[in-house]
mmCIF file of C-alpha atoms and ligand atoms in Angstrom:
data_model
loop_
_atom_site.group_PDB
_atom_site.id
_atom_site.type_symbol
_atom_site.label_atom_id
_atom_site.label_comp_id
_atom_site.label_asym_id
_atom_site.label_seq_id
_atom_site.Cartn_x
_atom_site.Cartn_y
_atom_site.Cartn_z
ATOM 1 C CA MET H 1 1.412 24.039 56.288
ATOM 2 C CA SER H 2 1.309 26.443 53.416
ATOM 3 C CA ALA H 3 -1.458 27.567 51.144
ATOM 4 C CA ILE H 4 -4.685 25.860 50.168
ATOM 5 C CA ALA H 5 -5.169 25.872 46.407
ATOM 6 C CA ALA H 6 -8.060 25.158 44.101
ATOM 7 C CA GLN H 7 -6.856 24.530 40.559
ATOM 8 C CA HIS H 8 -9.289 24.687 37.651
ATOM 9 C CA LEU H 9 -12.129 23.107 39.631
ATOM 10 C CA VAL H 10 -15.124 22.025 37.579
ATOM 11 C CA LYS H 11 -18.330 20.415 38.832
ATOM 12 C CA ARG H 12 -20.970 19.087 36.468
ATOM 13 C CA PHE H 13 -24.334 17.743 37.617
ATOM 14 C CA LYS H 14 -25.445 15.995 34.384
ATOM 15 C CA GLU H 15 -25.719 18.838 31.868
ATOM 16 C CA LYS H 16 -25.606 21.572 34.546
ATOM 17 C CA VAL H 17 -22.165 23.094 35.066
ATOM 18 C CA ALA H 18 -22.359 24.304 38.682
ATOM 19 C CA VAL H 19 -18.680 25.261 39.008
ATOM 20 C CA ASP H 20 -16.909 26.253 35.832
ATOM 21 C CA ASP H 21 -13.105 26.360 36.078
ATOM 22 C CA ILE H 22 -12.396 27.997 39.407
ATOM 23 C CA SER H 23 -8.870 28.623 40.696
ATOM 24 C CA PHE H 24 -7.642 30.408 43.783
ATOM 25 C CA GLU H 25 -5.101 30.200 46.537
ATOM 26 C CA VAL H 26 -5.602 30.884 50.235
ATOM 27 C CA PRO H 27 -2.330 31.525 52.097
ATOM 28 C CA GLU H 28 -1.913 30.755 55.781
ATOM 29 C CA GLY H 29 -3.800 33.173 58.022
ATOM 30 C CA HIS H 30 -5.832 34.395 55.092
ATOM 31 C CA MET H 31 -9.595 34.518 54.720
ATOM 32 C CA LEU H 32 -11.013 34.194 51.226
ATOM 33 C CA VAL H 33 -14.658 35.145 50.835
ATOM 34 C CA LEU H 34 -16.716 33.716 47.977
ATOM 35 C CA VAL H 35 -19.615 36.012 47.299
ATOM 36 C CA GLY H 36 -22.294 35.916 44.618
ATOM 37 C CA PRO H 37 -26.007 35.492 43.984
ATOM 38 C CA SER H 38 -27.984 32.353 44.801
ATOM 39 C CA GLY H 39 -27.066 29.385 42.604
ATOM 40 C CA CYS H 40 -23.669 30.721 41.450
ATOM 41 C CA GLY H 41 -21.810 27.671 42.806
ATOM 42 C CA LYS H 42 -20.515 28.805 46.214
ATOM 43 C CA THR H 43 -21.689 25.793 48.256
ATOM 44 C CA THR H 44 -20.630 23.359 45.538
ATOM 45 C CA THR H 45 -17.113 24.846 45.586
ATOM 46 C CA LEU H 46 -16.894 24.400 49.370
ATOM 47 C CA ARG H 47 -18.246 20.863 49.189
ATOM 48 C CA MET H 48 -15.548 19.921 46.692
ATOM 49 C CA LEU H 49 -12.863 21.380 48.972
ATOM 50 C CA ALA H 50 -14.326 19.405 51.879
ATOM 51 C CA GLY H 51 -14.391 16.211 49.829
ATOM 52 C CA LEU H 52 -18.179 15.897 50.143
ATOM 53 C CA GLU H 53 -18.598 16.262 46.393
ATOM 54 C CA PRO H 54 -16.181 14.614 43.944
ATOM 55 C CA VAL H 55 -14.686 17.044 41.409
ATOM 56 C CA SER H 56 -15.522 16.594 37.727
ATOM 57 C CA SER H 57 -12.044 17.894 36.930
ATOM 58 C CA GLY H 58 -9.339 20.023 38.496
ATOM 59 C CA ALA H 59 -7.240 19.608 41.626
ATOM 60 C CA ILE H 60 -7.186 20.581 45.293
ATOM 61 C CA ARG H 61 -3.864 21.024 47.089
ATOM 62 C CA PHE H 62 -3.107 21.611 50.749
ATOM 63 C CA GLY H 63 0.469 22.845 50.670
ATOM 64 C CA GLU H 64 2.476 20.377 48.581
ATOM 65 C CA ARG H 65 -0.077 17.621 49.016
ATOM 66 C CA ASP H 66 -2.654 16.720 46.364
ATOM 67 C CA MET H 67 -5.914 16.294 48.305
ATOM 68 C CA THR H 68 -8.265 15.838 45.345
ATOM 69 C CA GLU H 69 -8.974 12.165 46.047
ATOM 70 C CA ILE H 70 -8.481 12.178 49.837
ATOM 71 C CA ARG H 71 -11.536 11.229 51.938
ATOM 72 C CA PRO H 72 -13.242 14.064 53.849
ATOM 73 C CA ARG H 73 -12.159 12.737 57.261
ATOM 74 C CA ASP H 74 -8.508 12.844 56.346
ATOM 75 C CA ARG H 75 -8.633 16.437 55.126
ATOM 76 C CA ASN H 76 -8.835 17.701 58.739
ATOM 77 C CA LEU H 77 -11.380 20.410 57.992
ATOM 78 C CA ALA H 78 -13.803 22.265 60.179
ATOM 79 C CA MET H 79 -16.949 23.241 58.332
ATOM 80 C CA VAL H 80 -20.005 25.246 59.271
ATOM 81 C CA PHE H 81 -22.813 24.371 56.906
ATOM 82 C CA GLN H 82 -25.543 26.573 55.526
ATOM 83 C CA ASP H 83 -28.154 24.319 57.206
ATOM 84 C CA TYR H 84 -25.945 23.924 60.323
ATOM 85 C CA ALA H 85 -26.299 20.097 60.365
ATOM 86 C CA ILE H 86 -25.956 19.522 64.096
ATOM 87 C CA PHE H 87 -26.859 16.142 65.610
ATOM 88 C CA PRO H 88 -30.456 16.156 66.906
ATOM 89 C CA HIS H 89 -29.953 13.316 69.412
ATOM 90 C CA MET H 90 -26.953 14.929 71.147
ATOM 91 C CA THR H 91 -26.992 17.737 73.691
ATOM 92 C CA VAL H 92 -25.417 21.060 72.839
ATOM 93 C CA TYR H 93 -22.379 20.066 74.918
ATOM 94 C CA GLU H 94 -21.974 16.767 73.084
ATOM 95 C CA ASN H 95 -22.457 18.469 69.725
ATOM 96 C CA ILE H 96 -19.666 20.930 70.432
ATOM 97 C CA ALA H 97 -17.433 18.200 71.881
ATOM 98 C CA TYR H 98 -18.052 15.886 68.932
ATOM 99 C CA GLY H 99 -15.301 17.148 66.643
ATOM 100 C CA LEU H 100 -12.755 16.916 69.462
ATOM 101 C CA ARG H 101 -13.877 13.463 70.653
ATOM 102 C CA SER H 102 -13.927 11.967 67.170
ATOM 103 C CA ARG H 103 -10.285 12.981 66.874
ATOM 104 C CA HIS H 104 -9.417 11.550 70.284
ATOM 105 C CA ALA H 105 -8.662 14.861 71.968
ATOM 106 C CA PRO H 106 -7.728 14.452 75.666
ATOM 107 C CA GLY H 107 -10.633 14.763 78.112
ATOM 108 C CA ALA H 108 -9.095 17.728 79.914
ATOM 109 C CA LEU H 109 -8.883 19.691 76.666
ATOM 110 C CA ILE H 110 -12.532 18.952 75.883
ATOM 111 C CA LYS H 111 -13.631 20.046 79.371
ATOM 112 C CA GLN H 112 -11.831 23.324 78.916
ATOM 113 C CA ARG H 113 -12.628 24.154 75.318
ATOM 114 C CA VAL H 114 -16.309 23.266 75.060
ATOM 115 C CA PRO H 115 -17.482 25.757 77.728
ATOM 116 C CA ASP H 116 -15.117 28.399 76.276
ATOM 117 C CA ALA H 117 -16.567 28.020 72.798
ATOM 118 C CA ALA H 118 -20.123 27.992 74.178
ATOM 119 C CA ARG H 119 -19.488 31.230 76.079
ATOM 120 C CA LEU H 120 -18.010 32.892 73.027
ATOM 121 C CA PHE H 121 -21.203 32.256 71.080
ATOM 122 C CA HIS H 122 -23.556 32.935 74.015
ATOM 123 C CA ILE H 123 -24.948 29.413 74.170
ATOM 124 C CA ASP H 124 -23.464 28.420 77.542
ATOM 125 C CA PRO H 125 -26.896 28.415 79.241
ATOM 126 C CA PHE H 126 -28.062 25.710 76.799
ATOM 127 C CA LEU H 127 -25.303 23.120 77.124
ATOM 128 C CA LYS H 128 -27.672 20.442 78.436
ATOM 129 C CA ARG H 129 -30.415 21.023 75.870
ATOM 130 C CA LYS H 130 -31.070 19.132 72.643
ATOM 131 C CA PRO H 131 -31.102 21.082 69.361
ATOM 132 C CA ARG H 132 -34.906 20.841 69.028
ATOM 133 C CA GLN H 133 -35.176 22.937 72.188
ATOM 134 C CA LEU H 134 -33.262 25.763 70.534
ATOM 135 C CA SER H 135 -34.173 28.542 68.103
ATOM 136 C CA GLY H 136 -32.694 28.560 64.609
ATOM 137 C CA GLY H 137 -30.175 31.226 65.563
ATOM 138 C CA GLU H 138 -29.096 29.290 68.657
ATOM 139 C CA ARG H 139 -28.617 26.128 66.596
ATOM 140 C CA GLN H 140 -26.508 28.040 64.155
ATOM 141 C CA ARG H 141 -24.278 29.203 66.994
ATOM 142 C CA VAL H 142 -23.909 25.596 68.182
ATOM 143 C CA ALA H 143 -22.679 24.721 64.693
ATOM 144 C CA LEU H 144 -20.182 27.601 64.837
ATOM 145 C CA ALA H 145 -18.915 26.578 68.274
ATOM 146 C CA ARG H 146 -18.591 22.953 67.159
ATOM 147 C CA ALA H 147 -16.433 23.908 64.176
ATOM 148 C CA LEU H 148 -14.299 26.524 65.879
ATOM 149 C CA VAL H 149 -13.486 24.456 68.962
ATOM 150 C CA ARG H 150 -11.199 22.316 66.788
ATOM 151 C CA ASP H 151 -7.732 22.892 65.387
ATOM 152 C CA ALA H 152 -8.273 22.226 61.726
ATOM 153 C CA THR H 153 -6.103 22.686 58.659
ATOM 154 C CA LEU H 154 -8.784 24.660 56.855
ATOM 155 C CA TYR H 155 -11.989 26.299 58.079
ATOM 156 C CA LEU H 156 -14.952 26.430 55.722
ATOM 157 C CA TYR H 157 -18.007 28.543 56.421
ATOM 158 C CA ASP H 158 -21.171 28.403 54.332
ATOM 159 C CA GLU H 159 -23.395 31.372 55.225
ATOM 160 C CA PRO H 160 -22.955 30.645 58.937
ATOM 161 C CA LEU H 161 -24.709 33.793 60.115
ATOM 162 C CA ALA H 162 -27.790 33.641 57.913
ATOM 163 C CA ASN H 163 -30.207 32.893 60.770
ATOM 164 C CA LEU H 164 -28.930 35.405 63.280
ATOM 165 C CA ASP H 165 -30.490 38.777 64.013
ATOM 166 C CA ALA H 166 -28.540 41.897 63.068
ATOM 167 C CA GLN H 167 -26.879 42.375 66.463
ATOM 168 C CA LEU H 168 -25.798 38.746 66.894
ATOM 169 C CA ARG H 169 -24.654 38.679 63.303
ATOM 170 C CA LEU H 170 -22.220 41.492 63.936
ATOM 171 C CA GLU H 171 -21.014 39.914 67.185
ATOM 172 C CA ALA H 172 -20.556 36.465 65.648
ATOM 173 C CA ARG H 173 -18.738 38.044 62.703
ATOM 174 C CA GLU H 174 -16.247 39.645 65.093
ATOM 175 C CA ASP H 175 -15.836 36.339 66.967
ATOM 176 C CA ILE H 176 -15.119 34.472 63.748
ATOM 177 C CA LEU H 177 -12.536 37.066 62.729
ATOM 178 C CA LEU H 178 -10.892 36.955 66.151
ATOM 179 C CA LEU H 179 -10.669 33.158 66.187
ATOM 180 C CA HIS H 180 -9.434 33.161 62.644
ATOM 181 C CA ARG H 181 -6.624 35.582 63.540
ATOM 182 C CA GLN H 182 -5.749 33.548 66.656
ATOM 183 C CA LYS H 183 -5.597 30.242 64.835
ATOM 184 C CA GLY H 184 -3.839 31.632 61.787
ATOM 185 C CA MET H 185 -5.241 28.919 59.527
ATOM 186 C CA PRO H 186 -6.635 29.510 56.060
ATOM 187 C CA SER H 187 -10.399 30.013 55.923
ATOM 188 C CA ILE H 188 -12.950 30.196 53.154
ATOM 189 C CA TYR H 189 -16.188 31.965 53.876
ATOM 190 C CA VAL H 190 -19.263 31.894 51.655
ATOM 191 C CA THR H 191 -21.931 34.560 51.725
ATOM 192 C CA HIS H 192 -24.269 36.334 49.362
ATOM 193 C CA ASP H 193 -24.080 39.447 51.511
ATOM 194 C CA GLN H 194 -21.516 41.813 50.058
ATOM 195 C CA SER H 195 -21.184 43.896 53.218
ATOM 196 C CA GLU H 196 -20.269 40.724 55.155
ATOM 197 C CA ALA H 197 -17.782 39.911 52.413
ATOM 198 C CA MET H 198 -16.199 43.352 52.678
ATOM 199 C CA ALA H 199 -15.983 43.071 56.484
ATOM 200 C CA LEU H 200 -14.385 39.616 56.590
ATOM 201 C CA GLY H 201 -12.420 38.980 53.439
ATOM 202 C CA ASP H 202 -8.690 39.544 53.071
ATOM 203 C CA THR H 203 -9.514 38.585 49.517
ATOM 204 C CA ILE H 204 -12.956 38.489 47.942
ATOM 205 C CA ALA H 205 -13.912 36.463 44.889
ATOM 206 C CA VAL H 206 -17.121 37.588 43.195
ATOM 207 C CA MET H 207 -18.824 34.607 41.547
ATOM 208 C CA ARG H 208 -21.478 34.366 38.885
ATOM 209 C CA ASP H 209 -22.730 31.320 36.982
ATOM 210 C CA GLY H 210 -20.014 29.044 38.358
ATOM 211 C CA GLN H 211 -17.155 31.384 37.502
ATOM 212 C CA ILE H 212 -15.058 33.914 39.379
ATOM 213 C CA GLN H 213 -15.710 37.295 37.824
ATOM 214 C CA GLN H 214 -13.029 39.134 39.756
ATOM 215 C CA MET H 215 -10.860 38.521 42.799
ATOM 216 C CA GLY H 216 -9.106 41.064 44.995
ATOM 217 C CA SER H 217 -9.347 43.159 48.128
ATOM 218 C CA GLY H 218 -12.640 44.875 48.921
ATOM 219 C CA GLN H 219 -11.072 48.120 47.764
ATOM 220 C CA ASP H 220 -9.998 46.595 44.413
ATOM 221 C CA LEU H 221 -13.522 45.393 43.740
ATOM 222 C CA TYR H 222 -15.144 48.637 44.824
ATOM 223 C CA GLU H 223 -12.811 51.043 43.048
ATOM 224 C CA ARG H 224 -11.713 49.005 40.057
ATOM 225 C CA PRO H 225 -14.527 46.615 39.071
ATOM 226 C CA ILE H 226 -13.792 44.972 35.734
ATOM 227 C CA ASN H 227 -17.424 44.666 34.723
ATOM 228 C CA GLU H 228 -20.901 45.980 35.408
ATOM 229 C CA PHE H 229 -21.862 42.883 37.421
ATOM 230 C CA VAL H 230 -19.056 43.335 39.959
ATOM 231 C CA ALA H 231 -19.607 47.105 40.073
ATOM 232 C CA PHE H 232 -23.292 46.594 40.863
ATOM 233 C CA PHE H 233 -22.809 43.706 43.287
ATOM 234 C CA ILE H 234 -20.212 45.434 45.475
ATOM 235 C CA GLY H 235 -21.220 48.584 47.371
ATOM 236 C CA THR H 236 -24.321 49.707 49.284
ATOM 237 C CA PRO H 237 -26.285 51.538 48.114
ATOM 238 C CA SER H 238 -25.485 50.131 44.663
ATOM 239 C CA ILE H 239 -23.731 52.074 41.957
ATOM 240 C CA ASN H 240 -26.042 54.226 39.767
ATOM 241 C CA LEU H 241 -26.075 53.177 36.105
ATOM 242 C CA PHE H 242 -27.094 55.299 33.120
ATOM 243 C CA ASP H 243 -27.089 54.898 29.343
ATOM 244 C CA VAL H 244 -25.002 57.699 27.846
ATOM 245 C CA ASP H 245 -23.558 58.621 24.447
ATOM 246 C CA LEU H 246 -19.842 59.303 24.227
ATOM 247 C CA VAL H 247 -19.436 62.454 22.144
ATOM 248 C CA ALA H 248 -16.133 64.022 21.001
ATOM 249 C CA ASP H 249 -15.654 67.779 20.809
ATOM 250 C CA GLY H 250 -12.099 68.540 19.732
ATOM 251 C CA GLU H 251 -9.903 66.648 22.182
ATOM 252 C CA ASP H 252 -12.639 66.504 24.789
ATOM 253 C CA ILE H 253 -14.958 63.551 25.265
ATOM 254 C CA TRP H 254 -18.338 64.019 26.891
ATOM 255 C CA ALA H 255 -20.753 61.495 28.392
ATOM 256 C CA ARG H 256 -24.168 62.757 27.489
ATOM 257 C CA ASN H 257 -27.847 61.911 27.871
ATOM 258 C CA ALA H 258 -31.034 63.942 28.397
ATOM 259 C CA GLY H 259 -30.212 64.503 32.073
ATOM 260 C CA MET H 260 -26.434 64.965 32.111
ATOM 261 C CA ASP H 261 -23.479 66.222 30.144
ATOM 262 C CA LEU H 262 -20.226 65.269 31.821
ATOM 263 C CA LEU H 263 -16.716 66.023 30.625
ATOM 264 C CA LEU H 264 -14.560 62.930 31.007
ATOM 265 C CA PRO H 265 -11.173 63.520 32.638
ATOM 266 C CA ALA H 266 -8.273 63.648 30.169
ATOM 267 C CA GLU H 267 -6.741 60.416 31.495
ATOM 268 C CA LEU H 268 -9.747 58.449 30.215
ATOM 269 C CA ARG H 269 -9.595 59.721 26.626
ATOM 270 C CA GLU H 270 -7.363 56.985 25.300
ATOM 271 C CA LYS H 271 -9.260 54.195 27.059
ATOM 272 C CA VAL H 272 -12.652 55.183 25.661
ATOM 273 C CA ALA H 273 -11.514 56.431 22.233
ATOM 274 C CA SER H 274 -12.931 53.451 20.318
ATOM 275 C CA TYR H 275 -16.349 54.020 21.926
ATOM 276 C CA VAL H 276 -16.797 57.624 20.781
ATOM 277 C CA GLY H 277 -20.060 57.927 18.861
ATOM 278 C CA LYS H 278 -21.493 54.910 20.686
ATOM 279 C CA GLN H 279 -23.777 54.376 23.635
ATOM 280 C CA VAL H 280 -22.139 53.005 26.803
ATOM 281 C CA ARG H 281 -23.130 52.430 30.435
ATOM 282 C CA LEU H 282 -21.983 55.058 32.884
ATOM 283 C CA GLY H 283 -21.632 54.149 36.561
ATOM 284 C CA ILE H 284 -21.541 56.692 39.385
ATOM 285 C CA ARG H 285 -21.124 55.539 42.996
ATOM 286 C CA PRO H 286 -23.549 57.267 45.406
ATOM 287 C CA GLU H 287 -20.620 58.743 47.367
ATOM 288 C CA ASP H 288 -19.168 60.410 44.260
ATOM 289 C CA TYR H 289 -21.962 63.008 44.182
ATOM 290 C CA HIS H 290 -21.229 66.072 46.279
ATOM 291 C CA VAL H 291 -22.939 69.238 47.411
ATOM 292 C CA PRO H 292 -21.140 71.749 45.117
ATOM 293 C CA LYS H 293 -19.964 74.000 47.957
ATOM 294 C CA LYS H 294 -18.435 71.045 49.832
ATOM 295 C CA ALA H 295 -16.919 69.231 46.849
ATOM 296 C CA PRO H 296 -13.210 68.426 47.223
ATOM 297 C CA PHE H 297 -12.573 69.345 43.546
ATOM 298 C CA PRO H 298 -13.304 72.298 41.201
ATOM 299 C CA VAL H 299 -16.977 72.415 40.247
ATOM 300 C CA GLY H 300 -18.467 73.705 37.001
ATOM 301 C CA GLU H 301 -21.214 72.946 34.516
ATOM 302 C CA GLU H 302 -19.051 70.173 33.040
ATOM 303 C CA ASN H 303 -19.314 68.036 36.185
ATOM 304 C CA THR H 304 -22.690 68.983 37.651
ATOM 305 C CA VAL H 305 -26.156 67.450 37.281
ATOM 306 C CA GLN H 306 -29.521 68.429 38.714
ATOM 307 C CA GLY H 307 -31.469 66.147 41.005
ATOM 308 C CA TYR H 308 -34.997 66.322 42.384
ATOM 309 C CA VAL H 309 -34.973 65.159 46.013
ATOM 310 C CA ASN H 310 -37.604 62.503 46.762
ATOM 311 C CA VAL H 311 -36.531 61.045 50.092
ATOM 312 C CA ILE H 312 -33.798 61.827 52.620
ATOM 313 C CA GLU H 313 -32.703 59.046 54.965
ATOM 314 C CA PRO H 314 -30.413 59.969 57.874
ATOM 315 C CA THR H 315 -27.514 57.509 58.302
ATOM 316 C CA SER H 316 -24.844 57.148 60.966
ATOM 317 C CA VAL H 317 -22.405 59.202 58.891
ATOM 318 C CA GLY H 318 -24.702 61.644 57.054
ATOM 319 C CA SER H 319 -27.596 61.027 54.706
ATOM 320 C CA THR H 320 -28.742 58.859 51.844
ATOM 321 C CA VAL H 321 -30.722 60.902 49.347
ATOM 322 C CA TYR H 322 -33.024 59.334 46.773
ATOM 323 C CA CYS H 323 -33.203 61.606 43.740
ATOM 324 C CA THR H 324 -34.775 61.711 40.295
ATOM 325 C CA SER H 325 -33.187 63.354 37.286
ATOM 326 C CA LEU H 326 -35.171 66.184 35.742
ATOM 327 C CA GLU H 327 -35.448 65.272 32.069
ATOM 328 C CA GLU H 328 -38.606 63.783 30.566
ATOM 329 C CA GLU H 329 -37.555 60.163 31.026
ATOM 330 C CA ALA H 330 -36.710 60.766 34.645
ATOM 331 C CA LYS H 331 -34.343 58.265 36.190
ATOM 332 C CA ASP H 332 -33.942 57.479 39.886
ATOM 333 C CA PHE H 333 -30.520 57.558 41.449
ATOM 334 C CA THR H 334 -29.074 57.418 44.938
ATOM 335 C CA VAL H 335 -26.647 59.801 46.552
ATOM 336 C CA THR H 336 -24.831 59.527 49.878
ATOM 337 C CA PHE H 337 -23.546 62.591 51.690
ATOM 338 C CA LYS H 338 -21.244 62.767 54.701
ATOM 339 C CA LEU H 339 -23.458 65.583 55.974
ATOM 340 C CA ARG H 340 -27.036 65.758 57.217
ATOM 341 C CA LEU H 341 -29.198 67.186 54.455
ATOM 342 C CA PRO H 342 -32.156 68.913 56.156
ATOM 343 C CA ALA H 343 -35.635 67.516 55.417
ATOM 344 C CA SER H 344 -36.559 70.922 53.962
ATOM 345 C CA TYR H 345 -34.774 69.825 50.754
ATOM 346 C CA ILE H 346 -37.420 67.176 50.047
ATOM 347 C CA GLY H 347 -39.307 68.130 46.886
ATOM 348 C CA LYS H 348 -36.597 70.583 45.801
ATOM 349 C CA GLU H 349 -34.166 70.597 42.932
ATOM 350 C CA ILE H 350 -30.503 70.573 43.887
ATOM 351 C CA PRO H 351 -27.246 70.729 41.915
ATOM 352 C CA LEU H 352 -24.920 67.762 42.442
ATOM 353 C CA ALA H 353 -21.224 67.901 41.623
ATOM 354 C CA ILE H 354 -19.781 64.622 40.379
ATOM 355 C CA ASN H 355 -16.239 63.459 40.964
ATOM 356 C CA THR H 356 -15.588 62.491 37.336
ATOM 357 C CA ARG H 357 -12.238 60.908 38.234
ATOM 358 C CA LYS H 358 -14.239 58.139 39.908
ATOM 359 C CA LEU H 359 -16.595 57.445 36.999
ATOM 360 C CA HIS H 360 -17.062 53.921 35.676
ATOM 361 C CA LEU H 361 -17.819 53.106 32.039
ATOM 362 C CA PHE H 362 -18.964 49.756 30.686
ATOM 363 C CA ASP H 363 -19.540 48.221 27.282
ATOM 364 C CA LYS H 364 -23.299 48.072 26.797
ATOM 365 C CA GLU H 365 -23.298 44.586 25.269
ATOM 366 C CA THR H 366 -20.648 42.727 27.261
ATOM 367 C CA GLY H 367 -20.693 44.740 30.501
ATOM 368 C CA ALA H 368 -16.861 44.882 30.442
ATOM 369 C CA SER H 369 -15.276 47.948 31.989
ATOM 370 C CA LEU H 370 -13.671 50.358 29.519
ATOM 371 C CA ILE H 371 -11.364 51.558 32.287
ATOM 372 C CA HIS H 372 -10.297 48.621 34.477
ATOM 373 C CA SER H 373 -9.254 45.180 33.295
ATOM 374 C CA VAL H 374 -7.251 43.505 36.064
ATOM 375 C CA LYS H 375 -9.203 40.365 36.989
ATOM 376 C CA VAL H 376 -6.746 39.208 39.651
ATOM 377 C CA PRO H 377 -4.225 41.637 41.196
ATOM 378 C CA ILE H 378 -0.571 40.843 40.403
ATOM 379 C CA ALA H 379 0.275 39.848 43.981
ATOM 380 C CA LEU H 380 -2.483 37.231 43.954
ATOM 381 C CA SER H 381 -1.897 35.886 40.460
ATOM 382 C CA GLU H 382 1.816 35.464 41.219
ATOM 383 C CA LYS H 383 1.073 33.510 44.376
ATOM 384 C CA ALA H 384 -1.573 31.470 42.611
ATOM 385 C CA GLY H 385 0.661 30.761 39.588
HETATM 386 N N1 LIG P 1 -26.729 17.740 43.705
HETATM 387 C C1 LIG P 1 -27.056 18.558 42.705
HETATM 388 N N2 LIG P 1 -27.617 18.121 41.573
HETATM 389 C C2 LIG P 1 -27.911 18.948 40.545
HETATM 390 N N3 LIG P 1 -27.692 20.296 40.572
HETATM 391 C C3 LIG P 1 -27.152 20.797 41.677
HETATM 392 C C4 LIG P 1 -26.800 19.981 42.810
HETATM 393 N N4 LIG P 1 -26.261 20.782 43.764
HETATM 394 C C5 LIG P 1 -26.283 22.037 43.261
HETATM 395 N N5 LIG P 1 -26.811 22.057 42.016
HETATM 396 C C6 LIG P 1 -26.967 23.241 41.147
HETATM 397 O O1 LIG P 1 -25.706 23.858 41.022
HETATM 398 C C7 LIG P 1 -25.817 25.269 41.058
HETATM 399 C C8 LIG P 1 -24.951 25.829 42.168
HETATM 400 O O2 LIG P 1 -25.489 25.457 43.418
HETATM 401 P P1 LIG P 1 -24.860 25.911 44.800
HETATM 402 O O3 LIG P 1 -25.598 25.230 45.883
HETATM 403 O O4 LIG P 1 -23.400 25.702 44.745
HETATM 404 O O5 LIG P 1 -25.185 27.469 44.776
HETATM 405 P P2 LIG P 1 -24.909 28.592 45.887
HETATM 406 O O6 LIG P 1 -24.051 29.614 45.231
HETATM 407 O O7 LIG P 1 -24.401 27.959 47.131
HETATM 408 O O8 LIG P 1 -26.355 29.228 46.117
HETATM 409 P P3 LIG P 1 -27.088 29.729 47.483
HETATM 410 O O9 LIG P 1 -26.588 31.130 47.721
HETATM 411 O O10 LIG P 1 -28.534 29.727 47.114
HETATM 412 O O11 LIG P 1 -26.757 28.783 48.585
HETATM 413 C C9 LIG P 1 -27.299 25.563 41.237
HETATM 414 O O12 LIG P 1 -27.850 25.868 39.979
HETATM 415 C C10 LIG P 1 -27.864 24.281 41.775
HETATM 416 O O13 LIG P 1 -29.188 24.093 41.388
HETATM 417 MG MG1 LIG P 2 -25.208 27.742 49.032
#
């Protein structure tokens, strides 16, 4: 079995275009994560792959085989639904065994695998219960166990951890990854939680309004977002965005507003040249602000701003600092430090050195990045071609 491919998938519900020309490829052993806000077409894409929703146009291939018109049963998929869809009249045991039984798995295999899967998802004490005697989170784990107990060609997950508490969510996430690595089959995982996407995805596709905005590794999306939407969607806390004017002074180009005056690094000059004299959106990731003394780069007036400290939140690795700029139209922004900033800084003004090599700049009208433009990395587009 080789890759699973979606080719120019379109889904129309009357006049509503829910999925608008989506293509991707998921190689063996690979997990693709579809991430995006509510209503962007994630579930509809999965349902087309599963055969539960006919495509309006486009094709689905499993390896060499065109699966577009094949009935769901014959696609050999395991799917965990957003609403878990377990059978209310069956016990937990029978629910988990269902996928194996319906494919005529030998009894001995069922007897071995069902308790194993139940243990993995901590539902082994409930094997004799019916779903109505379980909490939402427990039901969701039954759905996970039922899907993962099988050997399928493709595993599809639609927000399978949505009803779990934070601890179980992390555990179940690890279990899914482990099983995925063991089975080595392609998987597609849908979530609207970008941190889950970053944790699970070999490749992440950021969706919006039925289209893939950008596809790549978590690092690609974080460091080289091609538009403001992707830049804002990926990363917690979110990237800080400011309106700035690009101003030329000799060869130098500055990004300027009432609260900052930053010299752009020389390597950006050519890329932003046509925007000089115009207003653009400047993006600064919270981690690209530094305490001047600790900054890993030379610090001067040309890369420093002032911030008024409102709130300091300790984190596992340092602190998150909520600041306001000092000009009249004060603007809030968020900074993360890998050091503990003492609470005595609250209510004080501090200088913040910015790593200008990591700046992001976007067209104010279209949101397109002035710096990065690769929508799909070469390795992926070659495979997908
Ligand atoms: N059967 C249907 N008939 C008409 N419109 C539909 C149907 N199913 C989905 N849609 C619309 O298609 C769009 C995409 O829906 P979809 O369920 O794929 O979104 P989603 O990305 O999974 O969102 P969520 O994160 O909320 O689950 C939405 O605007 C939705 O209202
Ligand atoms: Mg959905």
